Short mmCIF file of C-alpha atoms and ligand atoms in Angstrom, two decimals:
data_model
loop_
_atom_site.label_atom_id
_atom_site.label_comp_id
_atom_site.label_asym_id
_atom_site.label_seq_id
_atom_site.Cartn_x
_atom_site.Cartn_y
_atom_site.Cartn_z
CA MET H 17 -0.18 0.06 0.11
CA LEU H 18 2.79 2.43 0.89
CA ILE H 19 4.67 1.47 -1.93
CA GLN H 20 1.77 2.25 -4.34
CA ASN H 21 0.99 5.57 -2.56
CA ILE H 22 4.69 6.53 -2.84
CA VAL H 23 4.81 5.20 -6.86
CA ALA H 24 1.41 7.13 -7.20
CA GLY H 25 2.50 10.39 -5.48
CA ASN H 26 -0.76 10.38 -3.93
CA HIS H 27 0.31 12.25 -0.39
CA SER H 28 1.96 15.50 0.27
CA PRO H 29 5.57 15.97 0.59
CA SER H 30 5.32 16.36 4.56
CA TYR H 31 3.75 12.94 4.56
CA TYR H 32 6.71 11.37 2.54
CA ARG H 33 8.80 13.18 4.82
CA THR H 34 7.24 11.75 7.95
CA VAL H 35 7.59 8.27 6.48
CA LEU H 36 11.19 8.78 5.96
CA MET H 37 11.47 10.22 9.43
CA ASN H 38 9.66 7.01 10.87
CA PRO H 39 10.41 4.36 8.44
CA PRO H 40 8.13 1.39 8.84
CA PRO H 41 10.16 -1.69 10.14
CA PHE H 42 10.78 -3.43 6.78
CA LEU H 43 12.62 -0.33 5.58
CA THR H 44 14.62 -0.34 8.79
CA PHE H 45 15.52 -3.54 8.27
CA ALA H 46 16.35 -3.34 4.83
CA ALA H 47 18.74 -0.29 6.00
CA LYS H 48 20.16 -2.40 8.74
CA TYR H 49 20.71 -5.41 6.42
CA MET H 50 22.40 -3.23 3.67
CA ASN H 51 24.70 -1.40 6.42
CA ILE H 52 25.98 -4.97 7.28
CA MET H 53 26.10 -5.82 3.68
CA GLU H 54 28.60 -2.70 3.41
CA GLN H 55 30.31 -3.52 6.74
CA LYS H 56 30.92 0.24 7.50
CA VAL H 57 34.26 -0.01 9.55
CA ARG H 58 34.06 0.93 13.25
CA VAL H 59 37.07 0.43 14.91
CA ARG H 60 38.34 1.57 18.73
CA PHE H 61 41.33 2.23 20.83
CA ALA H 62 40.38 0.84 24.24
CA PRO H 63 43.11 2.32 26.86
CA SER H 64 43.20 1.73 30.34
CA PRO H 65 44.04 4.69 32.47
CA THR H 66 46.74 3.02 34.60
CA GLY H 67 49.60 5.63 33.83
CA PRO H 68 50.95 7.51 30.61
CA LEU H 69 50.13 6.46 27.36
CA HIS H 70 53.28 4.55 25.94
CA ILE H 71 54.22 5.35 22.42
CA GLY H 72 53.38 1.76 21.72
CA GLY H 73 49.77 2.41 22.60
CA VAL H 74 49.81 5.79 20.29
CA ARG H 75 50.95 3.47 17.48
CA THR H 76 48.03 1.18 18.27
CA ALA H 77 45.79 4.11 18.11
CA LEU H 78 47.45 5.85 15.02
CA TYR H 79 46.75 2.24 12.89
CA ASN H 80 42.95 2.40 14.17
CA TYR H 81 42.78 5.76 13.00
CA LEU H 82 44.52 5.13 9.92
CA PHE H 83 42.36 2.25 8.95
CA ALA H 84 39.09 4.35 9.92
CA ARG H 85 40.21 6.92 7.66
CA LYS H 86 41.12 4.96 4.75
CA HIS H 87 37.77 2.95 4.92
CA GLY H 88 35.57 6.09 5.35
CA GLY H 89 34.71 4.41 8.64
CA THR H 90 34.47 5.54 12.54
CA PHE H 91 37.21 5.80 15.28
CA ILE H 92 36.45 5.31 18.66
CA LEU H 93 38.11 6.30 22.02
CA ARG H 94 36.74 4.17 25.16
CA ILE H 95 38.07 4.26 28.19
CA GLU H 96 38.51 1.03 30.02
CA ASP H 97 38.53 1.62 33.80
CA THR H 98 36.87 -1.59 35.43
CA ASP H 99 40.05 -2.20 37.39
CA GLN H 100 39.70 0.41 39.97
CA THR H 101 42.68 -0.61 41.69
CA ARG H 102 44.99 0.12 38.93
CA TYR H 103 43.26 3.49 38.16
CA VAL H 104 45.62 6.46 37.88
CA GLN H 105 44.46 10.03 38.01
CA GLY H 106 44.95 12.11 35.16
CA ALA H 107 46.08 9.47 32.67
CA GLU H 108 42.62 9.62 31.12
CA ASN H 109 43.27 13.32 30.16
CA TYR H 110 46.87 12.77 29.02
CA ILE H 111 45.28 10.00 26.85
CA ILE H 112 43.23 12.48 25.07
CA GLU H 113 45.87 15.16 25.20
CA ALA H 114 48.59 12.80 23.54
CA LEU H 115 46.03 11.60 20.91
CA GLU H 116 45.18 15.36 19.98
CA TRP H 117 48.68 16.53 19.83
CA CYS H 118 49.33 13.72 17.46
CA GLY H 119 46.41 14.57 15.26
CA ILE H 120 45.16 11.21 15.99
CA ILE H 121 41.09 12.42 16.22
CA PHE H 122 38.52 10.07 17.23
CA ASP H 123 34.89 10.32 16.26
CA GLU H 124 32.94 8.86 19.13
CA GLY H 125 34.06 8.46 22.79
CA VAL H 126 34.76 9.93 25.98
CA SER H 127 34.54 13.87 25.97
CA LYS H 128 32.81 13.76 22.81
CA GLY H 129 29.97 11.45 23.03
CA GLY H 130 28.44 9.52 20.19
CA ILE H 131 25.54 7.09 19.40
CA HIS H 132 26.84 4.23 22.18
CA ALA H 133 27.85 6.91 24.66
CA PRO H 134 28.74 6.41 27.50
CA TYR H 135 32.29 5.46 26.33
CA ARG H 136 33.92 5.06 29.67
CA GLN H 137 33.21 1.80 31.39
CA SER H 138 32.65 2.39 34.71
CA GLU H 139 29.77 4.52 33.57
CA ARG H 140 28.59 1.17 31.75
CA LYS H 141 28.83 -0.63 34.95
CA ASP H 142 25.02 -1.70 34.87
CA MET H 143 25.45 -3.12 31.63
CA TYR H 144 27.37 -6.00 32.10
CA ARG H 145 26.29 -8.03 35.07
CA GLY H 146 23.30 -9.41 32.65
CA TYR H 147 25.32 -10.90 30.46
CA ALA H 148 27.58 -12.48 32.97
CA ASP H 149 24.09 -14.04 34.53
CA ALA H 150 23.10 -15.28 31.00
CA MET H 151 26.32 -17.26 30.80
CA VAL H 152 25.80 -18.91 34.16
CA ALA H 153 22.16 -19.80 33.19
CA ASP H 154 23.29 -21.33 29.68
CA GLY H 155 25.80 -23.31 31.72
CA HIS H 156 28.91 -21.26 30.25
CA ALA H 157 30.08 -19.78 33.76
CA TYR H 158 29.66 -20.34 37.24
CA TYR H 159 29.92 -18.61 40.64
CA ALA H 160 32.91 -19.06 42.61
CA PHE H 161 33.13 -18.47 46.29
CA ASP H 162 36.43 -19.23 47.15
CA THR H 163 38.48 -16.91 49.59
CA PRO H 164 41.76 -15.38 48.98
CA GLU H 165 43.16 -17.78 51.51
CA GLU H 166 41.64 -20.50 49.78
CA LEU H 167 42.94 -19.75 46.75
CA ASP H 168 46.36 -19.17 47.93
CA THR H 169 46.11 -22.42 49.57
CA ALA H 170 45.38 -24.07 46.72
CA ARG H 171 48.34 -22.40 44.61
CA LYS H 172 50.72 -23.43 47.52
CA GLU H 173 49.49 -27.00 47.17
CA LYS H 174 50.23 -26.89 43.32
CA GLU H 175 53.47 -25.09 43.75
CA SER H 176 54.88 -27.93 46.41
CA ARG H 177 54.45 -30.03 43.71
CA LYS H 178 56.39 -27.89 41.02
CA GLU H 179 53.14 -26.98 39.13
CA THR H 180 51.72 -23.53 38.12
CA PHE H 181 48.49 -22.83 39.77
CA GLN H 182 45.91 -21.70 37.30
CA TYR H 183 41.91 -22.11 38.03
CA ASP H 184 40.87 -24.47 35.54
CA GLN H 185 39.69 -28.03 34.82
CA SER H 186 42.08 -29.57 36.88
CA VAL H 187 41.07 -27.75 40.15
CA ARG H 188 37.64 -26.26 39.56
CA MET H 189 36.12 -29.15 41.22
CA ASN H 190 37.94 -29.15 44.03
CA MET H 191 36.82 -25.61 44.71
CA ARG H 192 34.25 -23.64 46.33
CA ASN H 193 31.86 -22.68 43.40
CA SER H 194 28.60 -23.41 41.99
CA LEU H 195 29.76 -26.42 40.18
CA THR H 196 30.92 -28.28 43.61
CA LEU H 197 28.26 -26.61 45.85
CA SER H 198 24.46 -27.51 45.97
CA SER H 199 22.08 -25.27 44.65
CA ASP H 200 20.54 -24.09 47.88
CA ASP H 201 24.08 -23.41 49.28
CA VAL H 202 24.79 -21.10 46.31
CA LYS H 203 21.64 -19.46 46.94
CA GLY H 204 21.60 -18.99 50.61
CA ARG H 205 25.67 -17.59 50.04
CA ILE H 206 24.34 -15.07 47.46
CA ALA H 207 21.52 -14.25 49.52
CA GLN H 208 23.46 -13.49 52.64
CA GLY H 209 26.07 -11.44 50.77
CA ASP H 210 29.15 -13.52 50.44
CA HIS H 211 31.76 -12.45 48.08
CA TYR H 212 31.97 -14.49 44.85
CA VAL H 213 33.33 -14.00 41.35
CA ILE H 214 31.71 -15.33 38.10
CA ARG H 215 33.92 -17.57 36.08
CA ILE H 216 34.12 -19.02 32.37
CA LEU H 217 33.47 -22.54 32.17
CA MET H 218 36.13 -23.27 29.65
CA PRO H 219 35.24 -26.38 27.57
CA GLU H 220 37.41 -29.36 27.90
CA ASN H 221 40.09 -30.30 24.83
CA GLU H 222 38.48 -27.88 22.08
CA ASP H 223 40.55 -26.04 19.42
CA VAL H 224 39.54 -22.18 19.28
CA ILE H 225 40.49 -20.68 16.00
CA VAL H 226 41.42 -17.01 16.18
CA HIS H 227 41.33 -15.55 12.75
CA ASP H 228 43.81 -12.86 12.83
CA LEU H 229 44.27 -10.52 9.53
CA ILE H 230 47.92 -10.31 10.28
CA ARG H 231 48.75 -13.64 11.68
CA GLY H 232 46.40 -15.88 10.01
CA ASP H 233 44.62 -18.60 12.11
CA VAL H 234 45.90 -18.87 15.55
CA VAL H 235 44.77 -22.27 17.11
CA VAL H 236 44.77 -22.66 20.78
CA ASN H 237 43.58 -25.71 22.58
CA THR H 238 41.34 -24.89 25.79
CA SER H 239 43.20 -27.48 27.81
CA LYS H 240 45.75 -24.75 28.26
CA LEU H 241 43.16 -21.87 29.02
CA ASP H 242 41.90 -20.98 32.67
CA ASP H 243 38.47 -20.19 33.84
CA LYS H 244 39.22 -16.61 33.80
CA VAL H 245 36.82 -14.20 36.01
CA LEU H 246 34.31 -12.49 33.94
CA PHE H 247 32.85 -10.50 36.68
CA LYS H 248 34.31 -9.38 40.11
CA SER H 249 32.89 -9.38 43.72
CA ASP H 250 33.18 -5.50 43.60
CA GLY H 251 30.21 -5.37 41.16
CA MET H 252 32.63 -4.52 38.04
CA PRO H 253 33.12 -6.67 35.00
CA THR H 254 36.74 -7.70 34.05
CA TYR H 255 38.44 -6.10 31.52
CA HIS H 256 37.44 -9.77 29.08
CA LEU H 257 33.69 -9.46 29.78
CA ALA H 258 33.42 -5.65 29.35
CA ASN H 259 35.60 -5.50 26.47
CA VAL H 260 33.70 -8.10 24.41
CA VAL H 261 30.17 -6.64 25.40
CA ASP H 262 31.24 -3.27 24.58
CA ASP H 263 32.79 -4.39 21.31
CA HIS H 264 29.68 -5.88 20.27
CA LEU H 265 27.25 -3.28 21.83
CA MET H 266 29.49 -0.64 19.90
CA GLU H 267 29.58 -2.62 16.78
CA ILE H 268 33.12 -2.55 16.41
CA THR H 269 34.15 -4.63 13.13
CA HIS H 270 37.97 -4.62 13.51
CA VAL H 271 39.60 -5.24 16.73
CA ILE H 272 43.13 -3.72 16.47
CA ARG H 273 45.44 -4.05 19.31
CA GLY H 274 48.80 -5.05 20.46
CA GLU H 275 50.53 -8.55 20.49
CA GLU H 276 50.14 -8.85 24.26
CA TRP H 277 46.39 -9.31 23.80
CA LEU H 278 46.65 -12.19 21.67
CA PRO H 279 46.60 -14.60 24.32
CA SER H 280 43.35 -13.48 25.78
CA ALA H 281 41.90 -13.80 22.01
CA PRO H 282 40.71 -17.33 22.23
CA LEU H 283 38.73 -16.22 25.43
CA HIS H 284 37.16 -13.35 23.49
CA VAL H 285 36.42 -15.61 20.80
CA LEU H 286 34.23 -18.06 22.97
CA LEU H 287 32.53 -15.23 24.86
CA TYR H 288 31.39 -14.14 21.40
CA ARG H 289 30.11 -17.52 21.00
CA TYR H 290 28.33 -18.00 24.29
CA LEU H 291 26.81 -14.70 24.16
CA GLY H 292 25.24 -15.49 20.85
CA TRP H 293 27.31 -12.96 18.72
CA ASP H 294 29.17 -15.31 16.52
CA GLY H 295 27.68 -13.96 13.53
CA THR H 296 28.99 -10.40 14.33
CA ILE H 297 32.20 -11.48 15.70
CA PRO H 298 34.79 -8.45 14.85
CA LYS H 299 37.97 -9.12 12.66
CA PHE H 300 41.28 -9.25 14.88
CA ALA H 301 44.62 -7.86 14.03
CA HIS H 302 47.12 -8.00 16.88
CA LEU H 303 49.92 -5.72 16.27
CA PRO H 304 53.49 -6.62 16.37
CA LEU H 305 55.54 -5.40 19.54
CA LEU H 306 57.80 -2.25 19.57
CA LEU H 307 61.29 -3.63 20.86
CA LYS H 308 64.35 -2.10 22.26
CA PRO H 309 66.96 -0.87 20.05
CA ASP H 310 68.85 -4.00 20.40
CA GLY H 311 65.91 -5.97 19.41
CA GLN H 312 66.03 -7.57 22.67
CA GLY H 313 62.30 -7.42 24.41
CA LYS H 314 59.95 -5.12 24.50
CA LEU H 315 60.57 -1.36 24.35
CA SER H 316 60.04 -0.26 27.97
CA LYS H 317 60.49 3.44 30.22
CA ARG H 318 63.89 1.98 31.37
CA ASP H 319 65.39 1.78 27.96
CA GLY H 320 64.43 5.40 27.39
CA ASP H 321 65.91 6.42 30.67
CA ARG H 322 69.09 4.69 29.95
CA LEU H 323 69.49 5.69 26.35
CA GLY H 324 68.26 9.12 26.48
CA PHE H 325 65.05 9.04 24.44
CA PRO H 326 61.35 9.42 25.39
CA VAL H 327 59.10 6.42 25.24
CA PHE H 328 55.93 8.90 25.96
CA PRO H 329 54.13 11.15 23.74
CA LEU H 330 54.28 13.93 26.19
CA ASN H 331 55.68 14.89 29.96
CA TRP H 332 54.26 12.68 32.62
CA ILE H 333 54.70 13.53 36.39
CA SER H 334 53.69 10.15 38.34
CA PRO H 335 51.06 11.54 40.95
CA GLU H 336 52.57 8.90 43.20
CA ASN H 337 56.16 9.73 43.43
CA GLY H 338 56.51 12.75 41.34
CA GLU H 339 59.04 11.19 39.33
CA LEU H 340 59.10 12.56 35.50
CA SER H 341 58.88 10.40 32.39
CA SER H 342 59.69 12.60 29.46
CA GLY H 343 57.71 13.30 26.79
CA TYR H 344 58.40 13.60 22.77
CA ARG H 345 56.82 16.69 22.90
CA GLU H 346 58.90 18.59 25.49
CA SER H 347 61.86 16.73 23.99
CA GLY H 348 61.26 18.94 20.97
CA TYR H 349 60.01 16.75 18.69
CA PHE H 350 57.23 17.68 15.91
CA PRO H 351 54.15 15.77 16.23
CA GLU H 352 54.02 14.93 12.59
CA ALA H 353 57.71 13.50 13.08
CA VAL H 354 56.24 11.17 16.02
CA VAL H 355 53.39 9.90 13.89
CA ASN H 356 55.69 9.16 10.90
CA ILE H 357 57.95 7.39 12.94
CA LEU H 358 55.54 5.23 14.66
CA ALA H 359 53.50 4.61 11.37
CA LEU H 360 56.91 2.99 10.07
CA LEU H 361 57.53 0.63 13.27
CA GLY H 362 55.41 -2.32 12.07
CA TRP H 363 53.84 -1.29 8.85
CA ASN H 364 55.75 -1.31 5.54
CA PRO H 365 54.33 0.69 2.65
CA GLY H 366 56.47 -1.30 0.34
CA THR H 367 58.21 1.65 -1.23
CA GLU H 368 61.16 3.72 -0.77
CA GLN H 369 58.90 6.48 0.59
CA GLU H 370 59.68 7.28 4.26
CA LEU H 371 58.32 10.82 4.78
CA PHE H 372 54.31 10.73 4.66
CA THR H 373 52.01 13.35 5.82
CA MET H 374 48.84 11.87 7.39
CA GLU H 375 46.98 12.21 4.60
CA GLU H 376 49.43 10.00 2.57
CA MET H 377 49.63 7.52 5.13
CA VAL H 378 45.65 7.17 5.52
CA GLN H 379 45.89 6.42 1.23
CA ALA H 380 48.93 4.12 1.84
CA PHE H 381 47.75 2.28 4.92
CA SER H 382 46.71 -1.54 4.92
CA LEU H 383 46.83 -4.14 7.65
CA GLU H 384 48.42 -6.71 5.22
CA LYS H 385 51.27 -4.70 5.06
CA VAL H 386 51.81 -4.73 8.77
CA GLY H 387 54.22 -7.39 9.66
CA LYS H 388 54.14 -10.19 12.37
CA HIS H 389 57.53 -9.36 13.78
CA GLY H 390 58.66 -6.85 16.53
CA SER H 391 59.82 -3.35 15.09
CA LYS H 392 63.35 -2.16 16.67
CA PHE H 393 62.79 1.32 17.99
CA ASP H 394 65.89 3.41 16.26
CA PRO H 395 66.63 6.61 18.49
CA GLU H 396 68.67 8.04 16.08
CA LYS H 397 66.38 7.44 13.15
CA ALA H 398 63.96 9.48 15.52
CA LYS H 399 66.02 12.20 15.42
CA TRP H 400 66.55 12.07 11.67
CA PHE H 401 62.71 12.35 11.05
CA ASN H 402 62.66 15.40 13.05
CA HIS H 403 65.72 16.73 11.17
CA GLN H 404 63.61 16.39 8.11
CA TYR H 405 60.38 17.98 9.10
CA LEU H 406 62.34 20.89 10.88
CA GLN H 407 63.65 21.40 7.08
CA LYS H 408 60.11 21.11 5.92
CA LYS H 409 59.27 24.51 8.05
CA THR H 410 59.67 27.60 6.17
CA ASP H 411 62.19 29.93 7.77
CA GLU H 412 59.58 32.26 9.18
CA GLU H 413 57.87 29.05 10.95
CA LEU H 414 61.15 28.26 12.45
CA ALA H 415 61.85 31.75 13.63
CA THR H 416 58.52 31.91 15.44
CA LEU H 417 59.16 28.49 16.98
CA PHE H 418 62.61 29.70 17.92
CA THR H 419 61.51 33.33 19.36
CA PRO H 420 60.33 31.90 22.60
CA VAL H 421 63.61 30.28 23.08
CA LEU H 422 65.38 33.57 22.72
CA LYS H 423 62.78 35.20 24.95
CA GLU H 424 64.16 32.95 27.86
CA LYS H 425 67.63 34.23 27.04
CA GLU H 426 66.14 37.70 27.18
CA ILE H 427 67.05 38.15 23.47
CA ASN H 428 64.53 40.64 21.55
CA ALA H 429 64.88 40.22 18.15
CA GLU H 430 63.23 40.91 14.96
CA LEU H 431 61.11 38.23 13.20
CA SER H 432 62.94 39.09 9.93
CA PHE H 433 66.33 38.98 11.65
CA VAL H 434 65.57 35.91 13.23
CA THR H 435 64.02 34.32 10.22
CA ALA H 436 67.54 34.90 8.09
CA VAL H 437 69.53 33.52 11.12
CA CYS H 438 67.08 29.96 10.81
CA ALA H 439 67.77 29.91 7.06
CA LEU H 440 71.47 29.87 7.90
CA VAL H 441 71.57 27.36 10.40
CA LYS H 442 68.58 25.00 10.19
CA HIS H 443 70.20 22.28 8.47
CA ARG H 444 72.71 21.81 11.25
CA VAL H 445 70.11 21.20 13.76
CA ASN H 446 67.40 18.29 14.34
CA PHE H 447 65.39 20.02 17.02
CA ILE H 448 64.22 23.61 17.57
CA HIS H 449 66.24 24.00 20.83
CA GLU H 450 69.58 23.04 19.37
CA LEU H 451 69.35 26.35 17.06
CA TRP H 452 70.64 28.18 19.92
CA ASN H 453 74.16 26.59 19.95
CA GLN H 454 74.24 27.13 16.24
CA SER H 455 73.28 30.96 16.25
CA TYR H 456 73.77 32.54 19.51
CA PHE H 457 76.67 34.90 18.15
CA PHE H 458 74.19 36.31 15.63
CA PHE H 459 72.46 37.73 18.85
CA ALA H 460 75.34 38.99 20.87
CA ALA H 461 79.17 39.64 20.68
CA PRO H 462 81.71 37.19 22.01
CA THR H 463 82.70 37.88 25.58
CA THR H 464 84.86 35.05 25.94
CA TYR H 465 86.85 33.43 23.39
CA ASP H 466 87.17 29.46 23.04
CA GLU H 467 90.47 28.69 24.48
CA LYS H 468 91.52 25.71 22.44
CA THR H 469 90.85 27.92 19.33
CA VAL H 470 92.86 30.91 20.43
CA LYS H 471 95.82 28.60 21.33
CA ASP H 472 95.41 26.82 17.78
CA LYS H 473 94.37 29.64 15.66
CA TRP H 474 95.36 32.98 16.95
CA LYS H 475 98.85 34.78 15.53
CA PRO H 476 99.57 38.28 16.49
CA GLU H 477 101.25 38.80 13.23
CA LEU H 478 97.82 38.74 11.73
CA VAL H 479 96.64 41.75 13.88
CA LEU H 480 97.68 44.36 11.01
CA PRO H 481 96.23 42.28 8.02
CA ILE H 482 92.82 41.81 9.82
CA GLN H 483 92.76 45.53 10.56
CA THR H 484 92.88 46.28 6.85
CA ILE H 485 90.47 43.83 6.50
CA ALA H 486 88.31 45.41 8.76
CA SER H 487 88.45 48.44 6.82
CA ILE H 488 87.72 46.59 3.50
CA ILE H 489 84.50 44.89 5.53
CA ASN H 490 83.50 48.67 6.45
CA ASP H 491 84.26 49.93 2.67
CA ALA H 492 82.29 47.03 0.93
CA ASN H 493 79.70 48.31 -1.48
CA PRO H 494 77.22 46.93 -1.88
CA PHE H 495 77.58 45.17 1.65
CA ASP H 496 76.45 41.76 0.86
CA ALA H 497 78.18 38.29 1.22
CA VAL H 498 79.50 37.94 -2.21
CA VAL H 499 80.78 41.48 -2.40
CA THR H 500 82.62 41.28 0.78
CA LYS H 501 84.16 37.86 0.52
CA GLN H 502 85.50 38.78 -2.92
CA ALA H 503 87.41 41.91 -1.63
CA VAL H 504 88.67 40.25 1.33
CA MET H 505 90.00 37.25 -1.03
CA ASP H 506 91.37 39.65 -3.44
CA PHE H 507 93.26 41.14 -0.21
CA ILE H 508 94.34 38.11 0.90
CA LYS H 509 95.74 37.19 -2.36
CA GLU H 510 97.59 40.26 -3.36
CA ASN H 511 99.28 40.06 0.00
CA GLN H 512 100.01 36.49 -0.18
CA LEU H 513 98.59 35.65 3.22
CA ASN H 514 97.38 32.31 4.20
CA THR H 515 93.75 31.92 3.57
CA GLY H 516 93.36 29.64 6.45
CA HIS H 517 95.12 31.42 8.63
CA VAL H 518 93.58 34.39 8.30
CA MET H 519 89.99 33.24 8.02
CA ASN H 520 90.15 30.88 11.19
CA ALA H 521 91.42 34.04 12.99
CA LEU H 522 88.70 36.52 11.68
CA ARG H 523 86.12 33.91 12.71
CA LEU H 524 87.64 33.65 16.16
CA LEU H 525 87.28 37.47 16.56
CA ILE H 526 83.39 37.72 15.39
CA VAL H 527 82.01 34.27 16.86
CA GLY H 528 84.23 33.79 19.75
CA ALA H 529 85.02 30.03 18.72
CA ALA H 530 85.54 27.92 15.80
CA LEU H 531 82.04 27.39 14.47
CA GLY H 532 78.92 28.93 12.58
CA PRO H 533 77.98 28.99 9.00
CA ASP H 534 79.53 30.68 6.29
CA LEU H 535 81.35 33.61 7.83
CA PHE H 536 80.64 36.11 5.10
CA GLU H 537 76.91 35.43 5.56
CA ILE H 538 77.20 36.14 9.32
CA ILE H 539 79.17 39.36 8.90
CA LYS H 540 76.31 40.47 6.42
CA LEU H 541 73.49 39.65 8.82
CA ILE H 542 75.30 41.12 12.14
CA GLY H 543 76.04 44.54 10.02
CA LYS H 544 79.41 46.15 8.89
CA GLU H 545 79.24 47.88 12.35
CA GLU H 546 79.05 45.08 14.43
CA ALA H 547 81.87 43.34 12.38
CA VAL H 548 84.01 46.16 12.62
CA ARG H 549 83.50 46.71 16.38
CA ARG H 550 83.94 42.82 17.18
CA ILE H 551 86.87 42.40 15.21
CA ASN H 552 88.79 45.57 17.29
CA ASN H 553 87.30 44.53 20.45
CA GLY H 554 88.57 40.99 19.84
CA ILE H 555 92.04 41.98 18.68
CA GLU H 556 92.20 44.27 21.92
CA ARG H 557 91.33 41.32 24.32
CA LEU H 558 93.40 38.92 22.57
N1 LIG Y 1178 42.08 -2.14 27.84
C1 LIG Y 1178 43.39 -2.83 27.01
C2 LIG Y 1178 44.36 -1.87 27.14
O1 LIG Y 1178 44.67 -1.36 28.04
C3 LIG Y 1178 42.54 -2.84 25.58
C4 LIG Y 1178 42.98 -4.13 24.65
C5 LIG Y 1178 41.96 -3.99 23.74
O2 LIG Y 1178 41.90 -3.42 22.57
O3 LIG Y 1178 41.27 -4.89 23.51
O4 LIG Y 1178 45.50 -1.91 26.33
#
């Protein structure tokens, strides 16, 4: 009927608008079905706020972001804070600020909202219990009342036989749980408020297959797996239950996360099955580890401290002991460089290209080109990337970034002057703050003279010729680097002087040390009066 009316155009436009806003069930179904057919990509980054975000975590977020953008999908930030004993104040804000600094923008999530809000698991607390109960009712989970002391005794008993304890098929029937207690006893204990957890009943001797986009099929036999806790006595789900429930409710299509979660994946596959969500199980992609520079193990904060590079995106001061963990931002890295470095630690674009804008990465990225093996972090290469991004900035941008450093040194210079300085020395630095060591002499005359240079390069017999050079500089017309240089060189030649000796001594007088870019460029920038003044002062003092 509706279709006939639509075809016949029997109704006013507002009627059709109303129909479109409130579609009849078959249209909704069709739309949903088409959506499934299209598999609109939805991915999430799901950190736990237990401290500062490691750069490995930033890389996970980045790959999720690139994948979402590439496929026109949605990138979600979900905070997994169900383990309240590990909650660290300030960590969530740190995560958000770090992602923002890197330009990894999420579409839905904490502080932003979205169709599946809230995105902080502690605020979704009430959603999880029902799923755990349903699994108990279906015989896939059970209540366990073991006290910490009882668990400890069981652990020690196993260890005395040189075996490791895990709550699994080998021990569950000797423990205090709803598999071993009568149902009246169980009901009574729950009614009187005894502490208990809900554990999964791991099936015996079953191969579970995790289809992983990076690793292929990973098969694990359930005899190796324990009866993990799904729901805790504090009324909170564990990571495993909350993670799977939320991935399902938030319609996540791809779970892209670190390799450290691969051992949990078989359990997650079983949870999908037992909760009846087999048909919409997300695709998994477990990313390779970031390794220490020597390749021996996972990159840690200690490696950073030991080798002098940051392993965190931003500075972090521990609220517990005030300890500082240094960040890329505060160490002078550009966010574009950090993102570029991280992108290539695990993903191989398959070409020689090393420098990528975010847009280029989105275009080139694919999970097929992410390797299985860990990638070594190379701190020198990280500096190289920053150097490249520094060279990409205009001289004026560099000058603007350098100005606060100069201000700290109480130097007020014209932006155009700083810009010209940056143009001369930028090739020599990896970081903005390094510009100072390469350029301080542009902003102030030397007050001391490098001792070693004085000893090696200063010769009193050069005083007279250098005084003449001072007047050549003074008379240079036009006063530019090329003309001045030519005039000085002609003088050196005519008087059969040693060019090296003269130039070294001249540089010492003007710069105060044996460093810096082309001397005539320096002279040109500081101006002839200043140059002559420095020469005369220097001669007097040396
Ligand atoms: N909350 C987990 C973490 O801190 C998330 C793991 C996952 O992505 O499933 O890394």
